[in-house]
């Protein structure tokens, strides 16, 4: 876990980035660039020496962007990513616990009042484990969970029509989710959809 349950700053936004390998590759590329510039062309960085540079640890903490606040998780197998958060721990038990703890909120004290955002693509939602996670989230009415689905209809083999022709939003509606659609290039429109999703407290949302 990147945030301990007893950490007084636990109530922060979670943002797992999950589309393929992009986020992890970006970190590795920046590490290689740093190593090449600072260490005479050496391209190999011992992981044990630098620990977790994506969290801002180690010798190069001042140079590598601190991903910890913005991204709790990057990438492994596509479908697994929708289910994971906070490094290798499972998110849904954490989200369910957050949902239960929010019952302790009062008008003056907000113990749990944050959202978890997930960015996923076609490959993530084609795999079965994401369906199980979505079903469980809908069953528990996790209204603090918002998924951004980048539906670009492309896979490594070509069009998603080769193997994936279902109506994803109808499937998520059947799970009990709020379903919203918008243009990814219309940032103002997306922000309005996020606000609409946040106003629905009893259902997770997919945009």
mmCIF file of C-alpha atoms in Angstrom:
data_model
loop_
_atom_site.group_PDB
_atom_site.id
_atom_site.type_symbol
_atom_site.label_atom_id
_atom_site.label_comp_id
_atom_site.label_asym_id
_atom_site.label_seq_id
_atom_site.Cartn_x
_atom_site.Cartn_y
_atom_site.Cartn_z
ATOM 1 C CA UNK A 1 0.000 0.000 0.000
ATOM 2 C CA UNK A 2 1.259 3.488 -0.730
ATOM 3 C CA UNK A 3 -0.961 5.016 1.965
ATOM 4 C CA UNK A 4 -1.351 3.385 5.374
ATOM 5 C CA UNK A 5 -4.871 3.106 6.786
ATOM 6 C CA UNK A 6 -3.740 5.025 9.874
ATOM 7 C CA UNK A 7 -2.119 7.819 7.894
ATOM 8 C CA UNK A 8 -3.852 11.127 8.771
ATOM 9 C CA UNK A 9 -3.503 12.133 5.116
ATOM 10 C CA UNK A 10 -5.185 8.977 3.824
ATOM 11 C CA UNK A 11 -8.241 10.898 2.633
ATOM 12 C CA UNK A 12 -6.703 11.871 -0.729
ATOM 13 C CA UNK A 13 -7.838 11.397 -4.290
ATOM 14 C CA UNK A 14 -6.757 8.104 -5.847
ATOM 15 C CA UNK A 15 -5.906 8.048 -9.551
ATOM 16 C CA UNK A 16 -4.813 4.701 -10.989
ATOM 17 C CA UNK A 17 -3.542 5.067 -14.577
ATOM 18 C CA UNK A 18 -4.318 1.956 -16.491
ATOM 19 C CA UNK A 19 -4.057 2.081 -20.262
ATOM 20 C CA UNK A 20 -1.520 -0.494 -21.352
ATOM 21 C CA UNK A 21 2.051 0.184 -20.276
ATOM 22 C CA UNK A 22 2.152 3.928 -20.992
ATOM 23 C CA UNK A 23 2.631 5.325 -17.487
ATOM 24 C CA UNK A 24 5.312 2.830 -16.484
ATOM 25 C CA UNK A 25 7.175 3.240 -19.769
ATOM 26 C CA UNK A 26 7.092 7.011 -19.318
ATOM 27 C CA UNK A 27 8.746 6.719 -15.908
ATOM 28 C CA UNK A 28 11.375 4.322 -17.276
ATOM 29 C CA UNK A 29 12.112 6.639 -20.189
ATOM 30 C CA UNK A 30 12.669 9.583 -17.858
ATOM 31 C CA UNK A 31 14.900 7.462 -15.625
ATOM 32 C CA UNK A 32 17.023 6.417 -18.585
ATOM 33 C CA UNK A 33 17.271 10.021 -19.724
ATOM 34 C CA UNK A 34 18.440 11.061 -16.265
ATOM 35 C CA UNK A 35 20.968 8.244 -16.060
ATOM 36 C CA UNK A 36 22.373 9.068 -19.479
ATOM 37 C CA UNK A 37 22.798 12.768 -18.653
ATOM 38 C CA UNK A 38 24.133 12.421 -15.118
ATOM 39 C CA UNK A 39 26.177 9.237 -15.181
ATOM 40 C CA UNK A 40 28.256 9.254 -18.328
ATOM 41 C CA UNK A 41 25.997 7.357 -20.668
ATOM 42 C CA UNK A 42 25.134 4.463 -18.333
ATOM 43 C CA UNK A 43 21.636 3.318 -19.166
ATOM 44 C CA UNK A 44 21.031 0.752 -16.438
ATOM 45 C CA UNK A 45 19.635 1.873 -13.076
ATOM 46 C CA UNK A 46 19.837 -0.652 -10.195
ATOM 47 C CA UNK A 47 16.281 -0.712 -8.838
ATOM 48 C CA UNK A 48 17.497 -1.618 -5.341
ATOM 49 C CA UNK A 49 19.637 1.503 -5.266
ATOM 50 C CA UNK A 50 16.942 3.903 -6.341
ATOM 51 C CA UNK A 51 14.051 2.089 -4.651
ATOM 52 C CA UNK A 52 10.851 3.578 -6.070
ATOM 53 C CA UNK A 53 11.697 6.738 -8.010
ATOM 54 C CA UNK A 54 8.097 7.064 -9.165
ATOM 55 C CA UNK A 55 7.251 7.785 -5.528
ATOM 56 C CA UNK A 56 9.929 10.423 -5.188
ATOM 57 C CA UNK A 57 12.312 8.226 -3.157
ATOM 58 C CA UNK A 58 16.050 7.845 -3.534
ATOM 59 C CA UNK A 59 18.922 9.811 -4.969
ATOM 60 C CA UNK A 60 17.002 11.385 -7.837
ATOM 61 C CA UNK A 61 13.918 12.463 -5.898
ATOM 62 C CA UNK A 62 14.424 16.103 -6.820
ATOM 63 C CA UNK A 63 14.486 15.381 -10.551
ATOM 64 C CA UNK A 64 11.843 12.731 -11.139
ATOM 65 C CA UNK A 65 8.254 14.030 -11.022
ATOM 66 C CA UNK A 66 6.448 12.844 -7.913
ATOM 67 C CA UNK A 67 3.768 10.528 -9.242
ATOM 68 C CA UNK A 68 2.533 9.407 -5.831
ATOM 69 C CA UNK A 69 -0.140 12.022 -5.307
ATOM 70 C CA UNK A 70 -1.515 11.777 -8.824
ATOM 71 C CA UNK A 71 -1.092 8.122 -9.690
ATOM 72 C CA UNK A 72 -1.490 5.304 -7.200
ATOM 73 C CA UNK A 73 -1.059 2.566 -9.793
ATOM 74 C CA UNK A 74 0.302 2.237 -13.266
ATOM 75 C CA UNK A 75 0.033 -0.980 -15.222
ATOM 76 C CA UNK A 76 0.231 -4.769 -15.472
ATOM 77 C CA UNK A 77 -2.135 -7.079 -17.353
ATOM 78 C CA UNK A 78 -4.911 -4.941 -18.820
ATOM 79 C CA UNK A 79 -7.977 -6.339 -17.049
ATOM 80 C CA UNK A 80 -6.228 -6.606 -13.695
ATOM 81 C CA UNK A 81 -5.598 -2.890 -13.674
ATOM 82 C CA UNK A 82 -9.249 -1.957 -13.250
ATOM 83 C CA UNK A 83 -9.228 -3.985 -10.041
ATOM 84 C CA UNK A 84 -5.992 -2.670 -8.577
ATOM 85 C CA UNK A 85 -5.065 0.440 -6.631
ATOM 86 C CA UNK A 86 -2.362 1.442 -4.146
ATOM 87 C CA UNK A 87 0.506 -0.583 -5.623
ATOM 88 C CA UNK A 88 -0.283 -4.327 -5.477
ATOM 89 C CA UNK A 89 -3.203 -4.219 -3.034
ATOM 90 C CA UNK A 90 -6.778 -4.687 -4.219
ATOM 91 C CA UNK A 91 -8.822 -1.492 -4.337
ATOM 92 C CA UNK A 92 -12.374 -2.707 -4.006
ATOM 93 C CA UNK A 93 -12.055 -3.865 -0.381
ATOM 94 C CA UNK A 94 -10.501 -0.462 0.310
ATOM 95 C CA UNK A 95 -13.279 1.359 -1.519
ATOM 96 C CA UNK A 96 -15.921 -0.677 0.281
ATOM 97 C CA UNK A 97 -14.244 0.116 3.594
ATOM 98 C CA UNK A 98 -14.151 3.803 2.657
ATOM 99 C CA UNK A 99 -17.844 3.649 1.801
ATOM 100 C CA UNK A 100 -18.635 2.077 5.177
ATOM 101 C CA UNK A 101 -16.451 4.527 7.102
ATOM 102 C CA UNK A 102 -18.159 7.461 5.396
ATOM 103 C CA UNK A 103 -21.206 6.629 7.520
ATOM 104 C CA UNK A 104 -19.186 8.056 10.427
ATOM 105 C CA UNK A 105 -19.028 11.471 8.747
ATOM 106 C CA UNK A 106 -20.824 14.309 10.498
ATOM 107 C CA UNK A 107 -21.680 17.818 9.358
ATOM 108 C CA UNK A 108 -18.467 19.131 10.906
ATOM 109 C CA UNK A 109 -16.115 16.139 10.597
ATOM 110 C CA UNK A 110 -15.550 14.425 7.233
ATOM 111 C CA UNK A 111 -13.446 11.316 7.803
ATOM 112 C CA UNK A 112 -13.882 9.930 4.298
ATOM 113 C CA UNK A 113 -14.706 12.355 1.519
ATOM 114 C CA UNK A 114 -12.504 11.566 -1.480
ATOM 115 C CA UNK A 115 -12.953 10.077 -4.938
ATOM 116 C CA UNK A 116 -11.063 7.347 -6.760
ATOM 117 C CA UNK A 117 -10.556 7.928 -10.487
ATOM 118 C CA UNK A 118 -9.582 5.217 -12.974
ATOM 119 C CA UNK A 119 -8.383 5.725 -16.550
ATOM 120 C CA UNK A 120 -8.856 2.588 -18.660
ATOM 121 C CA UNK A 121 -9.168 1.564 -22.290
ATOM 122 C CA UNK A 122 -10.765 -1.072 -24.490
ATOM 123 C CA UNK A 123 -8.172 -3.693 -23.561
ATOM 124 C CA UNK A 124 -8.916 -3.301 -19.854
ATOM 125 C CA UNK A 125 -12.655 -3.768 -20.255
ATOM 126 C CA UNK A 126 -12.292 -6.714 -22.639
ATOM 127 C CA UNK A 127 -10.857 -8.861 -19.839
ATOM 128 C CA UNK A 128 -13.045 -10.734 -17.383
ATOM 129 C CA UNK A 129 -11.562 -9.538 -14.098
ATOM 130 C CA UNK A 130 -12.692 -5.979 -14.848
ATOM 131 C CA UNK A 131 -16.256 -7.260 -15.213
ATOM 132 C CA UNK A 132 -16.104 -8.885 -11.783
ATOM 133 C CA UNK A 133 -14.775 -5.682 -10.242
ATOM 134 C CA UNK A 134 -17.429 -3.563 -11.963
ATOM 135 C CA UNK A 135 -20.201 -5.894 -10.828
ATOM 136 C CA UNK A 136 -19.029 -5.751 -7.216
ATOM 137 C CA UNK A 137 -18.675 -1.956 -7.310
ATOM 138 C CA UNK A 138 -22.196 -1.607 -8.658
ATOM 139 C CA UNK A 139 -23.560 -4.038 -6.078
ATOM 140 C CA UNK A 140 -22.076 -2.000 -3.234
ATOM 141 C CA UNK A 141 -23.054 1.327 -4.788
ATOM 142 C CA UNK A 142 -19.554 2.814 -4.608
ATOM 143 C CA UNK A 143 -20.502 6.367 -5.500
ATOM 144 C CA UNK A 144 -16.973 7.673 -4.968
ATOM 145 C CA UNK A 145 -15.600 5.615 -7.886
ATOM 146 C CA UNK A 146 -15.376 7.305 -11.306
ATOM 147 C CA UNK A 147 -13.947 5.464 -14.328
ATOM 148 C CA UNK A 148 -12.780 7.267 -17.467
ATOM 149 C CA UNK A 149 -13.119 4.851 -20.396
ATOM 150 C CA UNK A 150 -11.067 5.770 -23.480
ATOM 151 C CA UNK A 151 -13.113 4.041 -26.168
ATOM 152 C CA UNK A 152 -10.844 4.434 -29.192
ATOM 153 C CA UNK A 153 -11.775 1.077 -30.786
ATOM 154 C CA UNK A 154 -8.142 0.088 -31.373
ATOM 155 C CA UNK A 155 -6.207 -2.978 -30.202
ATOM 156 C CA UNK A 156 -2.749 -4.299 -31.067
ATOM 157 C CA UNK A 157 -4.333 -6.564 -33.711
ATOM 158 C CA UNK A 158 -6.467 -3.814 -35.243
ATOM 159 C CA UNK A 159 -10.039 -2.693 -34.681
ATOM 160 C CA UNK A 160 -11.827 -3.878 -31.550
ATOM 161 C CA UNK A 161 -14.550 -5.162 -33.898
ATOM 162 C CA UNK A 162 -12.366 -8.232 -34.411
ATOM 163 C CA UNK A 163 -13.333 -9.538 -30.965
ATOM 164 C CA UNK A 164 -15.203 -6.885 -28.962
ATOM 165 C CA UNK A 165 -18.514 -5.531 -30.234
ATOM 166 C CA UNK A 166 -20.633 -5.277 -27.087
ATOM 167 C CA UNK A 167 -22.223 -2.075 -25.808
ATOM 168 C CA UNK A 168 -19.966 -1.355 -22.821
ATOM 169 C CA UNK A 169 -22.164 1.359 -21.309
ATOM 170 C CA UNK A 170 -25.237 -0.891 -21.396
ATOM 171 C CA UNK A 171 -23.220 -3.588 -19.628
ATOM 172 C CA UNK A 172 -22.167 -1.165 -16.912
ATOM 173 C CA UNK A 173 -25.726 0.117 -16.597
ATOM 174 C CA UNK A 174 -26.748 -3.484 -15.940
ATOM 175 C CA UNK A 175 -24.139 -3.588 -13.165
ATOM 176 C CA UNK A 176 -25.870 -0.613 -11.550
ATOM 177 C CA UNK A 177 -23.479 2.102 -12.721
ATOM 178 C CA UNK A 178 -24.211 5.634 -13.840
ATOM 179 C CA UNK A 179 -23.146 5.855 -17.501
ATOM 180 C CA UNK A 180 -22.097 9.113 -19.180
ATOM 181 C CA UNK A 181 -20.623 9.948 -22.592
ATOM 182 C CA UNK A 182 -18.585 12.867 -23.876
ATOM 183 C CA UNK A 183 -15.817 14.028 -26.191
ATOM 184 C CA UNK A 184 -12.368 13.512 -24.655
ATOM 185 C CA UNK A 185 -11.127 16.667 -26.399
ATOM 186 C CA UNK A 186 -13.873 18.807 -24.831
ATOM 187 C CA UNK A 187 -12.339 19.400 -21.403
ATOM 188 C CA UNK A 188 -15.121 21.680 -20.190
ATOM 189 C CA UNK A 189 -17.673 19.072 -21.203
ATOM 190 C CA UNK A 190 -15.720 16.340 -19.405
ATOM 191 C CA UNK A 191 -15.558 18.440 -16.241
ATOM 192 C CA UNK A 192 -19.341 18.854 -16.365
ATOM 193 C CA UNK A 193 -19.680 15.082 -16.643
ATOM 194 C CA UNK A 194 -17.351 14.627 -13.659
ATOM 195 C CA UNK A 195 -19.537 16.987 -11.623
ATOM 196 C CA UNK A 196 -22.605 15.036 -12.714
ATOM 197 C CA UNK A 197 -20.922 11.805 -11.654
ATOM 198 C CA UNK A 198 -19.970 13.304 -8.287
ATOM 199 C CA UNK A 199 -23.567 14.378 -7.693
ATOM 200 C CA UNK A 200 -24.654 10.723 -7.891
ATOM 201 C CA UNK A 201 -23.728 9.413 -4.451
ATOM 202 C CA UNK A 202 -25.156 5.905 -4.653
ATOM 203 C CA UNK A 203 -23.687 4.571 -7.897
ATOM 204 C CA UNK A 204 -20.187 4.377 -9.391
ATOM 205 C CA UNK A 205 -19.840 6.184 -12.706
ATOM 206 C CA UNK A 206 -18.214 5.411 -16.034
ATOM 207 C CA UNK A 207 -17.555 8.248 -18.477
#
